[in-house]
Coordinates of C-alpha atoms in Angstrom, one line a residue:
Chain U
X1 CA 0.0 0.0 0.0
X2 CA 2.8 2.6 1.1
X3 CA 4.5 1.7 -2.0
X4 CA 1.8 2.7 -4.5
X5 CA 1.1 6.1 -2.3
X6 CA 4.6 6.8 -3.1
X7 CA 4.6 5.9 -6.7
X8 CA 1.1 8.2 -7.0
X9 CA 3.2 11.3 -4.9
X10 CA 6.0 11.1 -7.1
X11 CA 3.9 10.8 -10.5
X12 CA 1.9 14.1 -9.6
X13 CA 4.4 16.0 -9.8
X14 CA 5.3 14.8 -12.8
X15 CA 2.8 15.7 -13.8
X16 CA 2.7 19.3 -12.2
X17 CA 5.9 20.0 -13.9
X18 CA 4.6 19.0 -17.4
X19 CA 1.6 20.7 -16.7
X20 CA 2.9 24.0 -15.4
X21 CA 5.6 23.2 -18.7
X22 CA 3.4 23.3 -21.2
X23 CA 0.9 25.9 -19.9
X24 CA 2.6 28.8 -18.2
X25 CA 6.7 28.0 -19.3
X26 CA 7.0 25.9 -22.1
X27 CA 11.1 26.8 -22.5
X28 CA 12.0 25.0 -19.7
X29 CA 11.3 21.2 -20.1
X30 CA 8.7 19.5 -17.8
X31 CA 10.8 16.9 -16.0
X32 CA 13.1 19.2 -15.0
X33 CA 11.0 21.3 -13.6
X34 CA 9.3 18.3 -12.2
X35 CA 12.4 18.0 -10.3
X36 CA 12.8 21.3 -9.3
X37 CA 9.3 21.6 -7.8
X38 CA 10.1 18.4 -5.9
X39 CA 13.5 19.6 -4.2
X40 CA 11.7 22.8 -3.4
X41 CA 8.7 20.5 -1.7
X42 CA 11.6 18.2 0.5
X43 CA 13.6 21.2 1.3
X44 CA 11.2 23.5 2.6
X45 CA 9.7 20.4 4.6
X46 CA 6.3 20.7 2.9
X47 CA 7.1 16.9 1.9
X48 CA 8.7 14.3 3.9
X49 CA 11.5 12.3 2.4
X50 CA 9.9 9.4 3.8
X51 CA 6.7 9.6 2.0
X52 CA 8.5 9.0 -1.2
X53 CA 12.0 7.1 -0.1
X54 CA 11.4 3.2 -1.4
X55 CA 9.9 4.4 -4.7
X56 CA 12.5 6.6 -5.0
X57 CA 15.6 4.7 -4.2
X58 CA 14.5 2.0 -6.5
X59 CA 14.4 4.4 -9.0
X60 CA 18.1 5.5 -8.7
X61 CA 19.6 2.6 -7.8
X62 CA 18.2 1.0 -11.3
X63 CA 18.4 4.1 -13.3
X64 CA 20.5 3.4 -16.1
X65 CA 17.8 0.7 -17.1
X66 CA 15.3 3.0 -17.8
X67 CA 17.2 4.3 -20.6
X68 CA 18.2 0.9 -22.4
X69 CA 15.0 1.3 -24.6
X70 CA 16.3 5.0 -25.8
X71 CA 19.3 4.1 -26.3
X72 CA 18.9 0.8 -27.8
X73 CA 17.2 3.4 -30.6
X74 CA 20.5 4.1 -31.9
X75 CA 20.0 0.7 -34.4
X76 CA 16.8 3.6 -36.4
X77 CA 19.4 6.2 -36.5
X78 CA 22.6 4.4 -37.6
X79 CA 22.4 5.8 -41.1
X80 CA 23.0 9.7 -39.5
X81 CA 25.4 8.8 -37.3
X82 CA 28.0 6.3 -39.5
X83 CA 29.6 8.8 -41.2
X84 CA 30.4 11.3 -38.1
X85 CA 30.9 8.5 -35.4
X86 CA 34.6 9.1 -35.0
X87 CA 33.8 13.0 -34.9
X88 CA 31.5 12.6 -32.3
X89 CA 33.8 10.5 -30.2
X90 CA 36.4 13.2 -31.2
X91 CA 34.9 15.8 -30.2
X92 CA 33.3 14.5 -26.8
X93 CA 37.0 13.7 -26.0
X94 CA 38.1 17.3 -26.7
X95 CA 35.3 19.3 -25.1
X96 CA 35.3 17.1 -22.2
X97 CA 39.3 18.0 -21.3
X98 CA 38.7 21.3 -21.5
X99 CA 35.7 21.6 -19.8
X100 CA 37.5 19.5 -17.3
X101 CA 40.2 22.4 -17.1
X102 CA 38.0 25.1 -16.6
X103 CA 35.9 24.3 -14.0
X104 CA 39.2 22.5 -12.3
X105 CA 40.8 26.0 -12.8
X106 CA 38.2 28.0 -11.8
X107 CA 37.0 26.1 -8.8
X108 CA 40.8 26.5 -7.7
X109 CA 41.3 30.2 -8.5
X110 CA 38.1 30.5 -6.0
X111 CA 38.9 28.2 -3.7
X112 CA 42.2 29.7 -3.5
X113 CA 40.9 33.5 -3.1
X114 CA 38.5 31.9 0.3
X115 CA 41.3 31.2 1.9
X116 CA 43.6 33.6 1.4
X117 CA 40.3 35.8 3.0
X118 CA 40.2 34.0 5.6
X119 CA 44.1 34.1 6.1
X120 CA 43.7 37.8 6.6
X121 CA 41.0 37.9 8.5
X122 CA 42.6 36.0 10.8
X123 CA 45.6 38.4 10.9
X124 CA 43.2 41.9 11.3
X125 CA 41.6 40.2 14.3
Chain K
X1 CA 3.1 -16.3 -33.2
X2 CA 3.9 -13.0 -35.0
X3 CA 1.8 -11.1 -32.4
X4 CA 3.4 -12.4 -29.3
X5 CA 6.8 -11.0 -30.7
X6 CA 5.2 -7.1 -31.3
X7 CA 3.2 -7.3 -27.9
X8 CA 4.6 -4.7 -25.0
X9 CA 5.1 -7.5 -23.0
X10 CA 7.7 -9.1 -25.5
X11 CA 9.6 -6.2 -25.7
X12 CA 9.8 -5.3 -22.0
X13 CA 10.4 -9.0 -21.3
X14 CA 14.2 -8.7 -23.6
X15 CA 14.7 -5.6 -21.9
X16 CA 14.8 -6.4 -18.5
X17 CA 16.1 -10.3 -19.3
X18 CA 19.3 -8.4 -21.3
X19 CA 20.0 -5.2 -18.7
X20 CA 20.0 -7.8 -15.7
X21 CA 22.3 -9.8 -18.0
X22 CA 24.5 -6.5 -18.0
X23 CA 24.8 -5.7 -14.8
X24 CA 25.5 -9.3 -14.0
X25 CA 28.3 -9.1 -16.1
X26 CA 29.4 -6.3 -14.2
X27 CA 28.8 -7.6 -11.0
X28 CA 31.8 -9.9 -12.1
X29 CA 34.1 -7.7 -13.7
X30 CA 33.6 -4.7 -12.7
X31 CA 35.5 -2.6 -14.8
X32 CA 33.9 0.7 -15.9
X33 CA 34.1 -0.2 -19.5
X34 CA 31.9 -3.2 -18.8
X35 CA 29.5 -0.8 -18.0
X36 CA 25.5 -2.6 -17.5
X37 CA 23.8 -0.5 -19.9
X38 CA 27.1 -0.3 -22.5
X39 CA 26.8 -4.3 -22.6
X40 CA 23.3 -4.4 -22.5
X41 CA 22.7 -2.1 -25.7
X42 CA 25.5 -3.6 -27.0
X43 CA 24.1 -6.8 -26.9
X44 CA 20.9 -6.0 -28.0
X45 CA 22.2 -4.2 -31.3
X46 CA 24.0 -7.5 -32.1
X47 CA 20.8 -9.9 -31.7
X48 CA 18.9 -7.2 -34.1
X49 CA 21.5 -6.8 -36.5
X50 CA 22.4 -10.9 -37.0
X51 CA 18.7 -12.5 -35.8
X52 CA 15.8 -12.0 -37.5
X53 CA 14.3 -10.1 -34.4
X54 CA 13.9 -6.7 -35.3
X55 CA 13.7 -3.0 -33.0
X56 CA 10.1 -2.5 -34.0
X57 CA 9.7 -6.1 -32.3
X58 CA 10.6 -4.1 -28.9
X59 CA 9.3 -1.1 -29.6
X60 CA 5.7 -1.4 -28.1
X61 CA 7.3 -2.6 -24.8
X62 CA 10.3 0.2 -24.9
X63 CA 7.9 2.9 -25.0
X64 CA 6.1 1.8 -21.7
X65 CA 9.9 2.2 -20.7
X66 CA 10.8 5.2 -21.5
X67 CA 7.4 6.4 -19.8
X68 CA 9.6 6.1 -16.9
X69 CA 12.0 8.6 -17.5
X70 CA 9.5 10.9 -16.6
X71 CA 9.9 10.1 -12.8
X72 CA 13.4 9.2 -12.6
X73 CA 14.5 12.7 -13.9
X74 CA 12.4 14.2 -11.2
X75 CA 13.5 11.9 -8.2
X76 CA 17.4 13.0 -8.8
X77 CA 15.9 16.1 -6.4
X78 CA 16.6 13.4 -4.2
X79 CA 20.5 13.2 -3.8
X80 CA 20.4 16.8 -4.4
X81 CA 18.3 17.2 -1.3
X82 CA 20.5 15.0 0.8
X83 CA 23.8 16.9 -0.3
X84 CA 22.0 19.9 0.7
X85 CA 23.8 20.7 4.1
X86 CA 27.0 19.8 2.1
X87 CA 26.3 22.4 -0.6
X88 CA 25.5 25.2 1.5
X89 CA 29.3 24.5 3.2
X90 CA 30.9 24.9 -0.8
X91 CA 28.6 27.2 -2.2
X92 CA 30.3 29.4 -3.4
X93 CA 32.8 26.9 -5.1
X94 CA 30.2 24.8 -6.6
X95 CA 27.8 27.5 -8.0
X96 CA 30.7 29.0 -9.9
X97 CA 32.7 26.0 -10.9
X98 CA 29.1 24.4 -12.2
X99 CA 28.3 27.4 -13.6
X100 CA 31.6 27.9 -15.6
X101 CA 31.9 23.9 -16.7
X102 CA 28.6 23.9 -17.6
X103 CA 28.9 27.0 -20.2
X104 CA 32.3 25.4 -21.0
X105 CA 30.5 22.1 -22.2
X106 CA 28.1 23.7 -24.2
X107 CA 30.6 26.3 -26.3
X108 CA 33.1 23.8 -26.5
X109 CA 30.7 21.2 -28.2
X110 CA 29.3 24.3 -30.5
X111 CA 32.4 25.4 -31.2
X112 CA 34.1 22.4 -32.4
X113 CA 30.4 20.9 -33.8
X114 CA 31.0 24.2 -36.4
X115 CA 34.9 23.5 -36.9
X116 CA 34.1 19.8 -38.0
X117 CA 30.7 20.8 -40.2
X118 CA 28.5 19.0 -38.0
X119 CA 25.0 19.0 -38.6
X120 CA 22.6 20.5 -36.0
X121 CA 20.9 17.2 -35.1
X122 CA 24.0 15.8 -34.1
X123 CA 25.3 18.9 -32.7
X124 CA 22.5 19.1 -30.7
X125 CA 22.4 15.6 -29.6
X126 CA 26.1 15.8 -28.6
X127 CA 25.2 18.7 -26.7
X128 CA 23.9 17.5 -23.1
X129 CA 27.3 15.2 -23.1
X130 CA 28.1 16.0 -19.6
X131 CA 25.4 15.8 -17.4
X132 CA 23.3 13.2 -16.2
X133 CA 21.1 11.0 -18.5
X134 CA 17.7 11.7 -17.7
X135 CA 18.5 15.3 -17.9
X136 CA 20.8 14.9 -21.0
X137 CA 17.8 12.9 -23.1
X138 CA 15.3 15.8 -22.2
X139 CA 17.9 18.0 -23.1
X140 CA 18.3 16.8 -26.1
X141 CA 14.3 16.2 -27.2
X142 CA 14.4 20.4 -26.2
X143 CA 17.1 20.9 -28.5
X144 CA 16.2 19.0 -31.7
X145 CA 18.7 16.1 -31.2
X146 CA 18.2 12.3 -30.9
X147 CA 18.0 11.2 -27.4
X148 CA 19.8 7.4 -28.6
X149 CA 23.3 9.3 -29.6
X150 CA 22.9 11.3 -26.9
X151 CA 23.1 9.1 -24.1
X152 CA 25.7 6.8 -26.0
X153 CA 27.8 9.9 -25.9
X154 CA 27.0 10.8 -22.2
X155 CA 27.8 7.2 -21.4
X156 CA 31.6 7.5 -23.8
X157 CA 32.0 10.8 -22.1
X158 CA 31.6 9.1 -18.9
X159 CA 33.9 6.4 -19.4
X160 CA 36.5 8.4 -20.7
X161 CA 36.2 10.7 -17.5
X162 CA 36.2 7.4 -15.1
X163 CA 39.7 6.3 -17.2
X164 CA 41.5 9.8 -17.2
X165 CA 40.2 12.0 -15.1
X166 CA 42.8 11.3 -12.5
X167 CA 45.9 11.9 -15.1
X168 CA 44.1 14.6 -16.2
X169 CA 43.9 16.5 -13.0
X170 CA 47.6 15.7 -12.3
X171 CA 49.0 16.8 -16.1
X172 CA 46.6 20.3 -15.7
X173 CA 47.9 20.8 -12.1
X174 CA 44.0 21.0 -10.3
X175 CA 45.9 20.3 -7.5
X176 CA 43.1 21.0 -5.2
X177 CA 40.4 18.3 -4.1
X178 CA 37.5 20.5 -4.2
X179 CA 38.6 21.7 -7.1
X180 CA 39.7 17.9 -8.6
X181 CA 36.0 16.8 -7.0
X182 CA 33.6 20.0 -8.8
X183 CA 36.0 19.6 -12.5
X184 CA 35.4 15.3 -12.5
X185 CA 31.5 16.3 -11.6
X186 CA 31.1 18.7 -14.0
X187 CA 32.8 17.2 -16.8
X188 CA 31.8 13.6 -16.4
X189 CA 28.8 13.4 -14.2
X190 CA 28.4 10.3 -12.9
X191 CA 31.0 8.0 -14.2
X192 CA 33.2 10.0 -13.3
X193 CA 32.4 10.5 -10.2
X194 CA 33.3 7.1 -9.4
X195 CA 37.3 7.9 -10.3
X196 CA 36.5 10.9 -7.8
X197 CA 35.6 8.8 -5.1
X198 CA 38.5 6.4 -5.4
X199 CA 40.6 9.9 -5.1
X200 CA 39.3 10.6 -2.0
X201 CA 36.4 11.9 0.2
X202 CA 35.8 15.3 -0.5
X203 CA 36.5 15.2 -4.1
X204 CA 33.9 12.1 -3.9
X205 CA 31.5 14.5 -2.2
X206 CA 32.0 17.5 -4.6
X207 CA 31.9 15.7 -7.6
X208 CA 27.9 14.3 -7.2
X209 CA 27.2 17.4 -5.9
X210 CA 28.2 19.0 -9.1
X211 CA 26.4 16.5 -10.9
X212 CA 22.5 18.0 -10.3
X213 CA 24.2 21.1 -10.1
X214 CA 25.8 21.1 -13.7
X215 CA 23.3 19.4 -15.2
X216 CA 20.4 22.0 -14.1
X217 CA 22.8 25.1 -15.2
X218 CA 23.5 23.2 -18.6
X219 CA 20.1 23.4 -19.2
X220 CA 19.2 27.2 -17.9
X221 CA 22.5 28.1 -20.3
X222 CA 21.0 26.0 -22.9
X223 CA 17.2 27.5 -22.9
X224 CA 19.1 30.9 -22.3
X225 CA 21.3 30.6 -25.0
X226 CA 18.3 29.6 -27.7
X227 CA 15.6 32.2 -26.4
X228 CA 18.8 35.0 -27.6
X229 CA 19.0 32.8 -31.0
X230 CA 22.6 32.2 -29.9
X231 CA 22.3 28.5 -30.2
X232 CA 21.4 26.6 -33.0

C-alpha cells in the first residue's frame, strides 16, 4: 500500500511540472521542472523524504535501465550517425578536457581566493 | 506467433532479461568499460543486426519504458536534497565551478560541432554530453537532437572521465580536491564520479554534488542561449 502512495506522490508532480511546462513556461522542459518543484517540496519540509523514499531509491539505484530502450534506438538512426561516429567521439573527447580544465581552474582560482580571505581575516583580528 | 513478438510484454520482457544480463556481467568484472547498460545495448544491437528479431519487435514494450524517464528525472531532487547541508558548506565553489563547466561544455561542443561541419541534429544531440542522462535525453528532445546518440555519448563521455580524469587533473595541475571533485563532476557526471571517489572523500563528495548542479545550469545556459538565438 505505502509503495503505491509513493509511486502516485512522485507521479503528480510529474505531472505538475509538465503541466505548469506546457501551460505557463513551455522553454523549460517539464521533467526538469518536475524536479525542481520536488527539491523545493523536500527542502522547505512541505514533503517528507519518507513519503516518497522506497519508490525513490529504486528508481536510482536501477536508473541506467530506464534508458536501455532509448538508447537501444541508436539501431533507427545508424544511417545519420556512420559517417560522423569518429567526430562525435572526437569531439566529446576534446570538449570534455577542456571543460575539465576550466571548472578545475576556476573552482581552484576560487577556492584559493576563500582562503587567502580567511588568512587575513585572521591576521586583522 | 507473430503477435506475441510485437506485444509490449515481448519487448519489455528482452529488456529487462538483457540489462540484468548487463549488470551481471558487471557484478563480475567490474570494470567501468563493462559498463550494464554499455553491454546491454551492446548486446541488443548485435541480436537485431544478426537475428531475424527486429527493433520494431521491442518497440511497443520500450515505450512503456521510457514512460519512466519521466519520474526518474524528477527523483534526482533526491541526492540533491541530501547533499543539501554539504552544498551550503561549498557554495560558493560549486555554483561558480558548475556554472563555468557547464557553459564550457556547451561552447566547446558548439564550437568544435561548427569547426568539423557537423549538422545541428548531431550537434545538438552531442550537446547535453556531460550531465546526467535523464536530464541529458530531455535536453536533447528540447534541443532537436536524438535522445539514442545522446546518451551513448553521455555514457563514452563518462567512461573516458572514469579512465583519465585522474591523469588529467595531475597533467593540468587542479591540485586542489575540491577543485579535482567540482571539474570530475562537471565534466563527467556520474562515471566519473566514481574515479572521484576512489581519489578521495571530498572530491567524492564535490563531484555528485556538481552532478545535479551542472546538469540543471547546462540546461538554464542551454534554454538561455536559444531564447537569444545564440544557439542553433
Amino acid at each position: 500500500m505505502p509503495y503505491l502512495l509513493e509511486l502516485a506522490i512522485i507521479l503528480m508532480f510529474c505531472l505538475a511540472g509538465n503541466f505548469i511546462s506546457s501551460w505557463w513556461l513551455p522553454f523549460i522542459p517539464g521533467n526538469i521542472l518536475s524536479m525542481l518543484l520536488l527539491f523545493f517540496f523536500l527542502a522547505f519540509r512541505l514533503l517528507k523524504i519518507e513519503r516518497i523514499q522506497n519508490i525513490a531509491w529504486f528508481l536510482l539505484r536501477n536508473m541506467p535501465f530506464f534508458f536501455i530502450a532509448v538508447t537501444t534506438g541508436i539501431v533507427e538512426t545508424y544511417a545519420i550517425v556512420s559517417s560522423q561516429i569518429l567526430d562525435l567521439l572526437l569531439i566529446a573527447v576534446i570538449s570534455t578536457i577542456i571543460t575539465l580544465a576550466v571548472t578545475g581552474w576556476t573552482t581552484q582560482f576560487i577556492v584559493g581566493l576563500q582562503a587567502k580571505r580567511r588568512i587575513k581575516r585572521g591576521n586583522s583580528i | 506467433m507473430e503477435t506475441v513478438f510485437s506485444s509490449p510484454l515481448f519487448g519489455l520482457t528482452v529488456f529487462v532479461m538483457t540489462y540484468h544480463f548487463g549488470a551481471k556481467v558487471y557484478q563480475k568484472w567490474p570494470y567501468p568499460f563493462l559498463n550494464p547498460l554499455l553491454i546491454a545495448v551492446l548486446f541488443l544491437i548485435s541480436v537485431i543486426i544478426f537475428t531475424p528479431l527486429d527493433y520494431s519487435h521491442l518497440k511497443a514494450g520500450g515505450d512503456i519504458i521510457n514512460l519512466f524517464l519521466a519520474p526518474v528525472t524528477a527523483v534526482l531532487a533526491i541526492p540533491m536534497y541530501e547533499q543539501l547541508p554539504k552544498l551550503t558548506r561549498n557554495i560558493l565553489p560549486v555554483l561558480i565551478g558548475c556554472m563555468a563547466g557547464s557553459l564550457t561544455g556547451l561552447l566547446s561542443v558548439f564550437a568544435l560541432a561548427k569547426l568539423f561541419n557537423m549538422n545541428w541534429i548531431l550537434t545538438a544531440s552531442l550537446l547535453p554530453k556531460s550531465i546526467t542522462t535523464p536530464m541529458g535525453i530531455e535536453l536533447s528532445i528540447y534541443l532537436g537532437g536524438i535522445p539514442a546518440i545522446t546518451v551513448l555519448m553521455i555514457i563514452l563521455t563518462g567512461l573516458f572521465g572514469a579512465t583519465f580524469s585522474a591523469s588529467l587533473c595531475r597533467v593540468l595541475k587542479i591540485k586542489d580536491p575540491i577543485a579535482q571533485g567540482i571539474a570530475i563532476g562537471s565534466s563527467s557526471h556520474a562515471l566519473g564520479t566514481t574515479k572521484a571517489m576512489e581519489m578521495g572523500d571530498v572530491q567524492g563528495a564535490l563531484s555528485s554534488i556538481s552532478i545535479a548542479m551542472t546538469g540543471l545550469f547546462t540546461v538554464f545556459w542551454a534554454v538561455l542561449l536559444t531564447f537569444f538565438g545564440l544557439l542553433g
